[in-house]
Coordinates of N, CA and C and ligand atoms in Angstrom, one line a residue:
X18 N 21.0 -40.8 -84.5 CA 20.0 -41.1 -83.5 C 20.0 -42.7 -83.3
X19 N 20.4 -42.9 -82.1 CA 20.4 -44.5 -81.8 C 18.7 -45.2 -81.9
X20 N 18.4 -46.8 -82.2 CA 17.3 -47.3 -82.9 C 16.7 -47.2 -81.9
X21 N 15.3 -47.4 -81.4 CA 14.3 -47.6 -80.0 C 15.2 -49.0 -79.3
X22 N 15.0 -49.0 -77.8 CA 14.9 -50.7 -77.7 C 14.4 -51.3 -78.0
X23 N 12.3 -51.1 -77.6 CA 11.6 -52.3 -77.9 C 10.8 -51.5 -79.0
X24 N 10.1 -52.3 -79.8 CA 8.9 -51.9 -80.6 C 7.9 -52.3 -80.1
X25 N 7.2 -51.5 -80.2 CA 5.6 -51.7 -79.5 C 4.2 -51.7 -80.1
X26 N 4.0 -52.8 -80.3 CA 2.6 -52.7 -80.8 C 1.1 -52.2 -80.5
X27 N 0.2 -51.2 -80.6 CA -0.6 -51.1 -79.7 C -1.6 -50.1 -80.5
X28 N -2.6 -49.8 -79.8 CA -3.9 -49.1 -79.8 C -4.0 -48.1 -78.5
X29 N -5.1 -47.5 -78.8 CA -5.8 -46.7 -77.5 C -6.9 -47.9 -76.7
X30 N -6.2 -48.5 -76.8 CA -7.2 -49.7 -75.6 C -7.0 -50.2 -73.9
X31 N -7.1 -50.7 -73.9 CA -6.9 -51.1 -72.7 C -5.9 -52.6 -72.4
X32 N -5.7 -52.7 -73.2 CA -4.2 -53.6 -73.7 C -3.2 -53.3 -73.9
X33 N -3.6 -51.9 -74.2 CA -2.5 -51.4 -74.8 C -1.8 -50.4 -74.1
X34 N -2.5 -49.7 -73.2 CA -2.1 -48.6 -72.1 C -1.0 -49.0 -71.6
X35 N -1.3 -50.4 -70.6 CA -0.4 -51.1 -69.4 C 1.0 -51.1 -70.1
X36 N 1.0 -51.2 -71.3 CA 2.6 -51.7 -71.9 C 3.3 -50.4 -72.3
X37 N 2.5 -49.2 -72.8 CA 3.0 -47.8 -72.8 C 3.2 -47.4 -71.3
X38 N 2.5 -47.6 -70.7 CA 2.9 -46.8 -69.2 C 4.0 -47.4 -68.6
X39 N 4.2 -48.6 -68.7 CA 5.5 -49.3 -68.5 C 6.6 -48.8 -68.9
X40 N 6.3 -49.0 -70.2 CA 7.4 -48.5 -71.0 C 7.8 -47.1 -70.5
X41 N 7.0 -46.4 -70.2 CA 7.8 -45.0 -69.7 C 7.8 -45.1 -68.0
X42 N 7.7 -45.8 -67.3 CA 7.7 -46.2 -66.3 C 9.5 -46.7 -66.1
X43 N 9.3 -47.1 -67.1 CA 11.2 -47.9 -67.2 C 12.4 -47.0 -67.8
X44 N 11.2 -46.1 -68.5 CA 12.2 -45.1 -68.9 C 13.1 -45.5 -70.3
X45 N 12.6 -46.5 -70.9 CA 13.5 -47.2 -71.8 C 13.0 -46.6 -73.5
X46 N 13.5 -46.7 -74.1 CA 13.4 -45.6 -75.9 C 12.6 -46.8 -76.5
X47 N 11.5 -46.6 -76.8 CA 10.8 -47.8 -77.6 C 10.2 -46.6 -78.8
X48 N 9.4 -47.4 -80.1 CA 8.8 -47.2 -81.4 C 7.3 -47.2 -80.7
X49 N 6.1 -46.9 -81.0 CA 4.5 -47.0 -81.1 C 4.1 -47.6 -82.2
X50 N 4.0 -48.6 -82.5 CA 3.1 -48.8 -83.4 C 1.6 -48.8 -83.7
X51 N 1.2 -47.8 -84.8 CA -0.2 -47.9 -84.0 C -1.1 -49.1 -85.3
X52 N -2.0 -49.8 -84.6 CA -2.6 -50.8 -85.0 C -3.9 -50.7 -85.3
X53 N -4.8 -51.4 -86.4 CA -6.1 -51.3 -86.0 C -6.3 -52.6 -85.2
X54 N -7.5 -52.4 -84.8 CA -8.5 -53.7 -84.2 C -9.4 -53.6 -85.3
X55 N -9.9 -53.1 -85.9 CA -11.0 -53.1 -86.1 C -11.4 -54.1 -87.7
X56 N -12.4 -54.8 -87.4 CA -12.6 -56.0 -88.3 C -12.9 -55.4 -89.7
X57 N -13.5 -54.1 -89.7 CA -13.6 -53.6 -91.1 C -12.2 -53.3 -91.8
X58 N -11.5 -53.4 -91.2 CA -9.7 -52.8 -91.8 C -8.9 -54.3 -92.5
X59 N -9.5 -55.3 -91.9 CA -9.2 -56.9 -92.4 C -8.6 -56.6 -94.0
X60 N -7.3 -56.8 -94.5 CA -7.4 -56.9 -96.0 C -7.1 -55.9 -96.6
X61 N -7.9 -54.7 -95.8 CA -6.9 -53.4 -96.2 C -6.3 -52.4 -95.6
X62 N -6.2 -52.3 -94.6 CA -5.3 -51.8 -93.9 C -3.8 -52.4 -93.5
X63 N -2.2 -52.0 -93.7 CA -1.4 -52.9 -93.4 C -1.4 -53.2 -91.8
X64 N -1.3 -52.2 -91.2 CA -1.1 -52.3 -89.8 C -2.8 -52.7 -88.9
X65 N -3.0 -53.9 -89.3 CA -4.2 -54.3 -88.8 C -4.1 -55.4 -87.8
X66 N -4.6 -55.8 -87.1 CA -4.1 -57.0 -86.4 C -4.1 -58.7 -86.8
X67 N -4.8 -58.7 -88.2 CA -4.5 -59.8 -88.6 C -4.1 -60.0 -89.7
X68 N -3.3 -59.3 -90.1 CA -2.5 -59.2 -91.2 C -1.5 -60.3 -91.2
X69 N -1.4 -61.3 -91.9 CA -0.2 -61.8 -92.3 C 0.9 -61.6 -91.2
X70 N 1.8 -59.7 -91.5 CA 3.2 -59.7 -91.1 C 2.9 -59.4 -89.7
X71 N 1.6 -59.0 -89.1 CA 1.9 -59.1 -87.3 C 1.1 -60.3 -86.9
X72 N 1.1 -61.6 -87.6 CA 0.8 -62.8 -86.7 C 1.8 -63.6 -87.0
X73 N 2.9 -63.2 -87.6 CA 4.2 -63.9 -87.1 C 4.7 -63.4 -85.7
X74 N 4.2 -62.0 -85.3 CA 4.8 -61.5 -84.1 C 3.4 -61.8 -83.1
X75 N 2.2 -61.8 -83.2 CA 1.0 -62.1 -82.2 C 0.4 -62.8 -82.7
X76 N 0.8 -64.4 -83.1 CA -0.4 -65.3 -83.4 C -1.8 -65.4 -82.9
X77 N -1.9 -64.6 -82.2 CA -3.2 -64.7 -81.3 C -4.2 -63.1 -81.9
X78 N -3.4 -62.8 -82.5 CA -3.9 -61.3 -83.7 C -4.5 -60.2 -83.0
X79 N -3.9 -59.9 -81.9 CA -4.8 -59.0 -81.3 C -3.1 -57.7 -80.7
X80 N -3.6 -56.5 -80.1 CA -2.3 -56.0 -79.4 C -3.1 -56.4 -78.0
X81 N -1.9 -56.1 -77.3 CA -1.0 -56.3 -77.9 C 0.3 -56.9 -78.0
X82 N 1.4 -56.3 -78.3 CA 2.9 -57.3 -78.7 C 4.2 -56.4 -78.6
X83 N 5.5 -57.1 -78.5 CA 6.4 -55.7 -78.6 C 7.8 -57.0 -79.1
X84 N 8.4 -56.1 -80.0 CA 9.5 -57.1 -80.9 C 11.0 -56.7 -79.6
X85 N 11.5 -57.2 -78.9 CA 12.8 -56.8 -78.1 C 14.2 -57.5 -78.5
X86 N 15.0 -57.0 -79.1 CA 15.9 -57.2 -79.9 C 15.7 -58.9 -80.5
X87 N 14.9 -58.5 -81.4 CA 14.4 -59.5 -82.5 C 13.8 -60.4 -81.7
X88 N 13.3 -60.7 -80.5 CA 12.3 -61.7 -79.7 C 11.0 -60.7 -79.4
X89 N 9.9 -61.8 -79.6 CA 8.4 -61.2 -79.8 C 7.6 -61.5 -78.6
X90 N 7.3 -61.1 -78.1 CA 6.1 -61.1 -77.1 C 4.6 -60.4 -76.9
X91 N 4.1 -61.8 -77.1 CA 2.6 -60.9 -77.1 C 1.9 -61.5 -75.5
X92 N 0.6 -61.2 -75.6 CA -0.2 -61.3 -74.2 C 0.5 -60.5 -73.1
X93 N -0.3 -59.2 -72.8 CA 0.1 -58.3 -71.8 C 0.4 -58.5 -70.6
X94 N 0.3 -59.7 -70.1 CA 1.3 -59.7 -68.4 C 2.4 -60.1 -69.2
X95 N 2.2 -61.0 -70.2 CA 3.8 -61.5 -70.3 C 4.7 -60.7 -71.0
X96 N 4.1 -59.8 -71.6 CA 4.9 -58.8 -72.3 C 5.8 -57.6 -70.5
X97 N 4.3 -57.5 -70.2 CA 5.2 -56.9 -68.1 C 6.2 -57.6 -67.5
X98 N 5.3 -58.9 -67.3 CA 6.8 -59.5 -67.0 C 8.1 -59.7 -67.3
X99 N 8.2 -59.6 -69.0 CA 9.2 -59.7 -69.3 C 9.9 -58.5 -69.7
X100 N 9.3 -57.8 -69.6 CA 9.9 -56.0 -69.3 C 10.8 -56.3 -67.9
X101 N 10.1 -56.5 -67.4 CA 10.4 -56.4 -65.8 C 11.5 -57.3 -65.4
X102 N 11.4 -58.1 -66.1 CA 12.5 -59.4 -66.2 C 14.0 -58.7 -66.5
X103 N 13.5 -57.9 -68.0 CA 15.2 -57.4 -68.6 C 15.6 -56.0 -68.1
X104 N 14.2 -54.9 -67.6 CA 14.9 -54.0 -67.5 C 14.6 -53.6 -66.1
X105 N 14.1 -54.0 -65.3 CA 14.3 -53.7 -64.3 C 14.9 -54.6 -63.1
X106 N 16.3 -54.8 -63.4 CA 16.8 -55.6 -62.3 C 16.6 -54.9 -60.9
X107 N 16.4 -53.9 -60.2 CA 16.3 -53.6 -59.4 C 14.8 -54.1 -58.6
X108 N 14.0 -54.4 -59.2 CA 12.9 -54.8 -58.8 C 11.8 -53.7 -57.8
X109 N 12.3 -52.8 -58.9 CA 10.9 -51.1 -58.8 C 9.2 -51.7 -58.4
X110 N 9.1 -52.4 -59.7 CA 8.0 -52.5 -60.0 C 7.5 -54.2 -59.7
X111 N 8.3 -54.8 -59.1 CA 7.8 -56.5 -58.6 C 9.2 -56.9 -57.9
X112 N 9.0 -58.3 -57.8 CA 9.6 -59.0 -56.7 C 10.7 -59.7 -57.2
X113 N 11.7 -60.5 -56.8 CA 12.4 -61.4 -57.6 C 12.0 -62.6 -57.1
X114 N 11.6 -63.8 -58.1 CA 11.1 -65.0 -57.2 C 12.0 -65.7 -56.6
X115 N 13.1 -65.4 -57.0 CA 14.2 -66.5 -55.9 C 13.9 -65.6 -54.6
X116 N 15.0 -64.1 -54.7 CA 14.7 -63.2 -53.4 C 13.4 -63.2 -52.4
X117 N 12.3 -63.2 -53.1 CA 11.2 -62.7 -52.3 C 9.9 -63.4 -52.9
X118 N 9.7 -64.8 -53.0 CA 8.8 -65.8 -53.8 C 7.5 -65.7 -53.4
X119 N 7.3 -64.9 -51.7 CA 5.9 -64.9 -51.6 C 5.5 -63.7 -52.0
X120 N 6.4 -62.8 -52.1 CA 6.1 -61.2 -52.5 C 5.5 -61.2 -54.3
X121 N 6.2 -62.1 -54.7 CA 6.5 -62.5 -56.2 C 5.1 -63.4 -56.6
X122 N 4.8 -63.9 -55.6 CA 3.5 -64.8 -55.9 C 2.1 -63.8 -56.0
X123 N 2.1 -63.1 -55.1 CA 1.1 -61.8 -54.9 C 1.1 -60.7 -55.8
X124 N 2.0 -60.5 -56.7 CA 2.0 -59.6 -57.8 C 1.3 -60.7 -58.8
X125 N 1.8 -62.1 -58.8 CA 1.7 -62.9 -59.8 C -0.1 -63.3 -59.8
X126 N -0.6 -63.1 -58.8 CA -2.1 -63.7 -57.9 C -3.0 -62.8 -58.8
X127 N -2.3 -61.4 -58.7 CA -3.2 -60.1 -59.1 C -2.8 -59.7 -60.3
X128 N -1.8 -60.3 -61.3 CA -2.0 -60.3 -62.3 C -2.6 -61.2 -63.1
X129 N -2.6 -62.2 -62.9 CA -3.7 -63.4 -63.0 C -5.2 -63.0 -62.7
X130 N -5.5 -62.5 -61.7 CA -6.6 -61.9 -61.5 C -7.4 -60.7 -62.5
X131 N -6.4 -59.6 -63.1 CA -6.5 -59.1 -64.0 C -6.4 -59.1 -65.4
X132 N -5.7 -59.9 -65.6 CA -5.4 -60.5 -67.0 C -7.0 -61.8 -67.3
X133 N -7.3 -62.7 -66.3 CA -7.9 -63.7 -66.4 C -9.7 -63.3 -66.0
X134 N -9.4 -62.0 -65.5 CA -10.8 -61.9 -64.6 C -11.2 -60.6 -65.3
X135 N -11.0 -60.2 -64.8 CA -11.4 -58.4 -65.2 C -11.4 -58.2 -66.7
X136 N -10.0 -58.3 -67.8 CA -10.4 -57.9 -69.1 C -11.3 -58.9 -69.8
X137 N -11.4 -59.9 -69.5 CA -12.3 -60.8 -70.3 C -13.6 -60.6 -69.7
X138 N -13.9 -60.5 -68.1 CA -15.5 -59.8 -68.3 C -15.9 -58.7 -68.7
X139 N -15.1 -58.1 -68.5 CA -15.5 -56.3 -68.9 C -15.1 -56.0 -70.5
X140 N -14.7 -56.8 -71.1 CA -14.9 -57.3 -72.6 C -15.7 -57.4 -73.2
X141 N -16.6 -58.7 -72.7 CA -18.0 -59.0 -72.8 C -19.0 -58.3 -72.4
X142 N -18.7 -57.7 -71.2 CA -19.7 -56.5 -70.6 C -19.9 -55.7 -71.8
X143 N -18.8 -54.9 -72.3 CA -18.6 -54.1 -73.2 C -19.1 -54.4 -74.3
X144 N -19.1 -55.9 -75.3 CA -19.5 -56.5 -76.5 C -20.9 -56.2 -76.5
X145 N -21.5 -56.7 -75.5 CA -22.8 -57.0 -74.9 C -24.1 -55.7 -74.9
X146 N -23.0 -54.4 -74.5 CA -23.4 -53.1 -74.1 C -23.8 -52.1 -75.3
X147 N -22.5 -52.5 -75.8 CA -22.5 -51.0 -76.6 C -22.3 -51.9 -78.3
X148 N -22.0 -53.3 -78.6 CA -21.7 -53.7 -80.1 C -22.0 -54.4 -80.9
X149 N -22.9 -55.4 -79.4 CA -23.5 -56.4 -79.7 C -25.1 -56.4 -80.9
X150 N -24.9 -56.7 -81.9 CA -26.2 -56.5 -83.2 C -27.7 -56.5 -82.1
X151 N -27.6 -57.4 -81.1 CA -29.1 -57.2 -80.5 C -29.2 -57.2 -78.8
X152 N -30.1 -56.9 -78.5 CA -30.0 -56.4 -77.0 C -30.5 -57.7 -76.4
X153 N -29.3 -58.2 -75.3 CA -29.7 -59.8 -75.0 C -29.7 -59.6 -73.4
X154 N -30.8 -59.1 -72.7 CA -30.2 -58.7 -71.5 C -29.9 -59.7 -70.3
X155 N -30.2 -61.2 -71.0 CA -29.4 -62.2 -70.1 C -27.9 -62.1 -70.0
X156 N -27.4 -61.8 -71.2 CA -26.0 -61.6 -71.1 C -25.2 -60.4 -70.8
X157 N -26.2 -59.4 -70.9 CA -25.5 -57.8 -70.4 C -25.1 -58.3 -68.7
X158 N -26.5 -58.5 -67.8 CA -26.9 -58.8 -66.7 C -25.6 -59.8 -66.5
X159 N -25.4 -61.0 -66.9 CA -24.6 -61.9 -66.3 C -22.9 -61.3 -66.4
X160 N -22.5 -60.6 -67.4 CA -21.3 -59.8 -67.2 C -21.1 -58.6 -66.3
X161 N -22.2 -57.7 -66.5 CA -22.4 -56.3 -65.5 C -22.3 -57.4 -63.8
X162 N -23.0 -58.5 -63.4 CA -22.9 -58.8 -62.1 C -21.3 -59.1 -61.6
X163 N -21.0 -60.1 -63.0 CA -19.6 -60.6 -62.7 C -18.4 -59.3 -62.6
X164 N -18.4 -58.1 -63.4 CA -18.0 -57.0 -63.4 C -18.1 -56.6 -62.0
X165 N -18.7 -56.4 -61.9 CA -19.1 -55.3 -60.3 C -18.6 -56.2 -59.2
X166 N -18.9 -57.6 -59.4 CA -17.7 -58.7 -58.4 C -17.1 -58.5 -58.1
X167 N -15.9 -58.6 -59.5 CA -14.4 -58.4 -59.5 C -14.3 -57.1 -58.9
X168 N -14.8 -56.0 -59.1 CA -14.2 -54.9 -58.6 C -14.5 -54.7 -57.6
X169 N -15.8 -55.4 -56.9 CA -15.6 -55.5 -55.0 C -14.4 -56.2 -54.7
X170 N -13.7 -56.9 -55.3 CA -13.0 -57.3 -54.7 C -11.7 -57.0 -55.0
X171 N -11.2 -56.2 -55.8 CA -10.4 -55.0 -56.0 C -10.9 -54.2 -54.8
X172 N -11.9 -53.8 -54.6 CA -11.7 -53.0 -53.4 C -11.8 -52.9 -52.2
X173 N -12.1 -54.5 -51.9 CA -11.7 -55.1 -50.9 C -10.2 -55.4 -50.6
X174 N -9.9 -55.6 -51.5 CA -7.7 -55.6 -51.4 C -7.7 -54.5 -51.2
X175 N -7.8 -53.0 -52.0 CA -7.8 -52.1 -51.6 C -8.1 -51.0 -50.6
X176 N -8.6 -52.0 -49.6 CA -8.9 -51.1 -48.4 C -8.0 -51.5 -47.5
X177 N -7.6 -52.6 -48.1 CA -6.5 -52.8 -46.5 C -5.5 -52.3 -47.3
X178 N -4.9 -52.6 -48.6 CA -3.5 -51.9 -49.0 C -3.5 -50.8 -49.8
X179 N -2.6 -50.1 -50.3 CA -2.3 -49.0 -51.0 C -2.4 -49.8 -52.6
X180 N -1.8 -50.8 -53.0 CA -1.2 -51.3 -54.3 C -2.0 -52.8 -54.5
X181 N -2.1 -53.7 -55.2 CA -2.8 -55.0 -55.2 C -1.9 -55.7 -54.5
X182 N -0.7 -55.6 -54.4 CA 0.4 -56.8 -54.1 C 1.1 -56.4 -53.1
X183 N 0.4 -55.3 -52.3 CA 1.0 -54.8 -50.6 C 1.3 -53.5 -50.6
X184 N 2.5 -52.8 -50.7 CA 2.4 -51.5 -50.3 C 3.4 -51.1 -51.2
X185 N 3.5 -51.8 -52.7 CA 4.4 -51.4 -53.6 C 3.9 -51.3 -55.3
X186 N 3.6 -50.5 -56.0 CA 3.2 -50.2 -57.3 C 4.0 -51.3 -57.8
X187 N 2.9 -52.4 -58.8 CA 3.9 -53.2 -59.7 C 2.9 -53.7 -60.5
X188 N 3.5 -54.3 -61.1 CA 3.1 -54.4 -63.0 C 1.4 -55.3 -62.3
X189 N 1.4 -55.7 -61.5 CA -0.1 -55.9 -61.5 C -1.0 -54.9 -61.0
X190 N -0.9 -53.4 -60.6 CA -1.6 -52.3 -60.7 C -1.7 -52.0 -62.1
X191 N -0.8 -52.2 -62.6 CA -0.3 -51.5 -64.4 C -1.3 -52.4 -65.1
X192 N -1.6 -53.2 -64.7 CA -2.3 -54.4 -65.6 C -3.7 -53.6 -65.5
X193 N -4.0 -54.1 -64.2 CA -5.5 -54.0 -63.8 C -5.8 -52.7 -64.0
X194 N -5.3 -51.6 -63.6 CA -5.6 -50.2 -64.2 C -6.1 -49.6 -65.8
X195 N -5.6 -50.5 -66.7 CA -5.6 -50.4 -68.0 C -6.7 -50.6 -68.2
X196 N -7.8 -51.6 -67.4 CA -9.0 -51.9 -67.6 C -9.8 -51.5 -66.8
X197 N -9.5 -50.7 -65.3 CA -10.4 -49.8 -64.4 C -10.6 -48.3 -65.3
X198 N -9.4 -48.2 -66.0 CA -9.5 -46.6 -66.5 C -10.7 -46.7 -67.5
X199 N -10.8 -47.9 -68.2 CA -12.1 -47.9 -69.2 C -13.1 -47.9 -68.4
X200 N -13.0 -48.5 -67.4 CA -14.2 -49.1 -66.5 C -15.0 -47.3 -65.9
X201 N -14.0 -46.4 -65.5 CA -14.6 -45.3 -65.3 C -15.1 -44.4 -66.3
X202 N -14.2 -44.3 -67.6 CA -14.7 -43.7 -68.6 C -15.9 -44.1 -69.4
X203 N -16.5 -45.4 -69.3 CA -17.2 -45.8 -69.8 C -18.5 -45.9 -68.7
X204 N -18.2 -45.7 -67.6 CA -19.1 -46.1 -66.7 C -20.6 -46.1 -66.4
X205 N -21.0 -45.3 -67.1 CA -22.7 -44.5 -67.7 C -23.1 -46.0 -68.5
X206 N -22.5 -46.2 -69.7 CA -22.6 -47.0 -70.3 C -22.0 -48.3 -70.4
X207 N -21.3 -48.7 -69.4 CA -21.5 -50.0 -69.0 C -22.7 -50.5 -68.0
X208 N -23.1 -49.2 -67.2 CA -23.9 -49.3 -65.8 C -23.1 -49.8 -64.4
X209 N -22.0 -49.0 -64.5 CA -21.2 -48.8 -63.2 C -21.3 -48.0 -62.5
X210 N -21.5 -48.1 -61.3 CA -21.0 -46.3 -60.5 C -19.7 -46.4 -59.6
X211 N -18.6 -46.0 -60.1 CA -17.7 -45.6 -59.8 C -17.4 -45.3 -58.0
X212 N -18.6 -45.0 -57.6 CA -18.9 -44.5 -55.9 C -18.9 -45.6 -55.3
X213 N -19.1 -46.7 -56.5 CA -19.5 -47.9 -54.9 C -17.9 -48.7 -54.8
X214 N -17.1 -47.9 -55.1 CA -15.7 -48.6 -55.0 C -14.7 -47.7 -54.4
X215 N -14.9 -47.1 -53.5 CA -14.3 -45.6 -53.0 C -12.9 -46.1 -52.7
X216 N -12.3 -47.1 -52.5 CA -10.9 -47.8 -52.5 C -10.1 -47.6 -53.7
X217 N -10.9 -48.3 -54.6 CA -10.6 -48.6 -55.7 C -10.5 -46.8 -56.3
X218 N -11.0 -45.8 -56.3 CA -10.8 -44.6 -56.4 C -9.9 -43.9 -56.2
X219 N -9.4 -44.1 -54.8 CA -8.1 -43.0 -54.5 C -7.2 -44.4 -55.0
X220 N -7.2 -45.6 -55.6 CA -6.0 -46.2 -55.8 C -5.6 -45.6 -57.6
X221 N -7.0 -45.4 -57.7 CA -7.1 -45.0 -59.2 C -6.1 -43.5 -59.6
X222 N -6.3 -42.7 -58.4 CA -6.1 -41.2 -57.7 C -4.4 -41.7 -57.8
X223 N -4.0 -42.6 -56.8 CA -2.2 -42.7 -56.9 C -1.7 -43.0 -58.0
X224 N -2.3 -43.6 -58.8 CA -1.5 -44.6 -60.2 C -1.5 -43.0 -61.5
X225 N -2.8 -42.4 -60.9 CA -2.7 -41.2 -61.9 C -1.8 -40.4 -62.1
X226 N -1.5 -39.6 -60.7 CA -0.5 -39.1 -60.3 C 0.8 -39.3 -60.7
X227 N 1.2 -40.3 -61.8 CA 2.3 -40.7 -61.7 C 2.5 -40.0 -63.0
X228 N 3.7 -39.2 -63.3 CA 3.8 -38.9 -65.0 C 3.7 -39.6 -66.1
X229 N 5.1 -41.0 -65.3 CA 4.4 -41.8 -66.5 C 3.4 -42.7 -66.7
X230 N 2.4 -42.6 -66.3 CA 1.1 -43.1 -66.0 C 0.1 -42.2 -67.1
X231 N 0.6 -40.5 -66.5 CA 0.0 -39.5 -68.0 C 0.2 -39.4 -69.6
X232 N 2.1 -39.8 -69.0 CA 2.3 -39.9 -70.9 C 1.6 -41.3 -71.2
X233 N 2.3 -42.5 -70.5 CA 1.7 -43.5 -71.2 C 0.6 -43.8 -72.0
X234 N -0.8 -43.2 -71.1 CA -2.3 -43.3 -71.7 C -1.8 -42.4 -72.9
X235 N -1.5 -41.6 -73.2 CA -1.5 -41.1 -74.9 C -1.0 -41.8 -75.3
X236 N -0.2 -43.3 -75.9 CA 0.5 -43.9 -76.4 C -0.6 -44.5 -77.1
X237 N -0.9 -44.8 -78.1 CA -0.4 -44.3 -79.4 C -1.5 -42.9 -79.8
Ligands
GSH326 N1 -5.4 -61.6 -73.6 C1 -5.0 -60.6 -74.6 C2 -6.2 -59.7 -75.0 C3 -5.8 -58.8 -76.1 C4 -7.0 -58.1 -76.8 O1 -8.1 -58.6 -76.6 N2 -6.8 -56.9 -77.4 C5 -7.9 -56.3 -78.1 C6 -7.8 -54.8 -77.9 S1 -8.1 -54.3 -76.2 C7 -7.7 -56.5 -79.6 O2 -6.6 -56.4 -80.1 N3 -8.8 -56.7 -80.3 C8 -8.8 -56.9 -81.7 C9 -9.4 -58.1 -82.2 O3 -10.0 -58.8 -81.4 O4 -9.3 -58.4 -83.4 C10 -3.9 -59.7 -73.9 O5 -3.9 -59.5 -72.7 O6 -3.0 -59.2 -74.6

C-alpha cells in the first residue's frame, strides 16, 4: 500500500473540518491525526498540541497542521491555500493570481474575513458562553453582538451570490463553513437564531450537499 500524501493534523473542531473536507474535496490519500486540545492532556497525552514533537510542526500549538512531503504547514487558510497551490492546478476551488487576480483577491477578502473575523469572535463568544470560570456578561454581550455582525454580513454577500467569492465554491466557503457549522450546532447556546440569516442557510444547504463536505466533517 503506497504512504498517504499529506499528514493531517486535527480534531473535531472547527479548524479542523475545513482541512478534512478539502482534503477529500481534492481527492488526495492523506493520514488523520487525531490530537487533543485539551489543557488537561498537557504532559500526558502524546498526541497533544503542545507537546514537544508537534511544535516543531505548529509552533503556534494548536491544529491545525499537515506535514506534505516533509514541509509543515500550520494556520488553516494557509494550510488551503497551499493545498490549492499543489494540488489543484486546475483551479476547482480558487483563482490563479497571475490568471485571474481580481477573482483571486475575493477568495483572498473572504478568507481573511473568516480566518481573522468570524473564528476568533466566535471563539470568545464560545470561551465566554459555555467555559469561562465566571459569568461576565459584558463580555458574552460584546462577542454575541460582534458574532451576529459578521454573519449579517455573510448574509448580505450571500444574497447577492451563491459562494463568498461569486458564483464558485472555494477554499474561502471551506474556511468560513467550518465555523458556521458550529455556529448552528451550538446555536441555543451561543444565543443565535439561525432564522435571521436565511442566505446564509441555503448556502449552508449547498456546501452540505456535497459528499465530500459529509465525509470530511467525520475526520477525525
Ligand atoms: N488561527 C488558528 C487557530 C487554531 C485554533 O485555535 N485551534 C483550536 C481548535 S479549533 C486549538 O487547537 N485549540 C487548542 C489550544 O488552544 O490549545 C488556525 O486557523 O489554524
Amino acid at each position: 500500500m503506497s504512504s498517504p500524501q499529506v499528514t493531517l493534523y486535527t480534531a473535531a473542531a472547527p479548524n479542523g473540518w475545513p482541512i478534512s473536507i478539502f482534503l477529500e474535496e481534492l481527492g488526495i490519500s492523506y493520514e488523520a491525526i487525531k490530537m487533543s486540545i485539551s489543557d488537561s492532556d498537557i504532559g500526558k497525552v502524546h498526541n497533544q498540541v503542545k507537546s514537544p514533537w508537534y511544535l516543531e510542526i505548529n509552533p503556534n500549538g494548536r491544529i491545525a497542521a499537515i506535514t506534505h512531503n516533509g514541509f509543515n504547514v500550520f494556520e488553516t487558510s494557509a494550510i488551503l491555500a497551499y493545498l490549492q497551490a499543489e494540488f489543484d492546478k486546475e483551479n476547482k476551488f480558487g483563482f490563479s493570481p497571475v490568471g485571474n487576480p481580481k477573482e483571486y483577491s475575493e477568495v483572498l477578502q473572504w478568507l481573511c474575513f473568516a480566518h481573522g473575523g468570524i473564528g476568533p469572535m466566535q471563539g470568545q463568544l464560545g470561551h465566554f458562553k459555555m467555559y469561562a470560570p465566571e459569568q461576565i456578561p459584558y463580555a458574552q454581550n460584546r462577542y454575541l453582538n460582534e458574532v451576529k455582525r459578521l454573519y449579517a454580513v455573510l448574509d448580505s454577500r450571500l444574497a447577492k451570490h451563491s459562494y463568498l467569492a461569486g458564483d464558485k465554491y472555494t477554499i474561502a466557503d471551506i474556511k468560513a463553513y467550518g465555523w458556521v457549522r458550529l455556529g448552528v450546532l451550538f446555536a441555543e447556546r451561543y444565543g443565535l437564531d439561525p432564522n435571521d440569516w436565511p442566505h446564509v442557510k441555503e448556502w449552508i444547504d449547498r456546501i452540505e450537499s456535497r459528499p465530500a463536505v459529509q465525509k470530511g466533517v467525520k475526520v477525525p
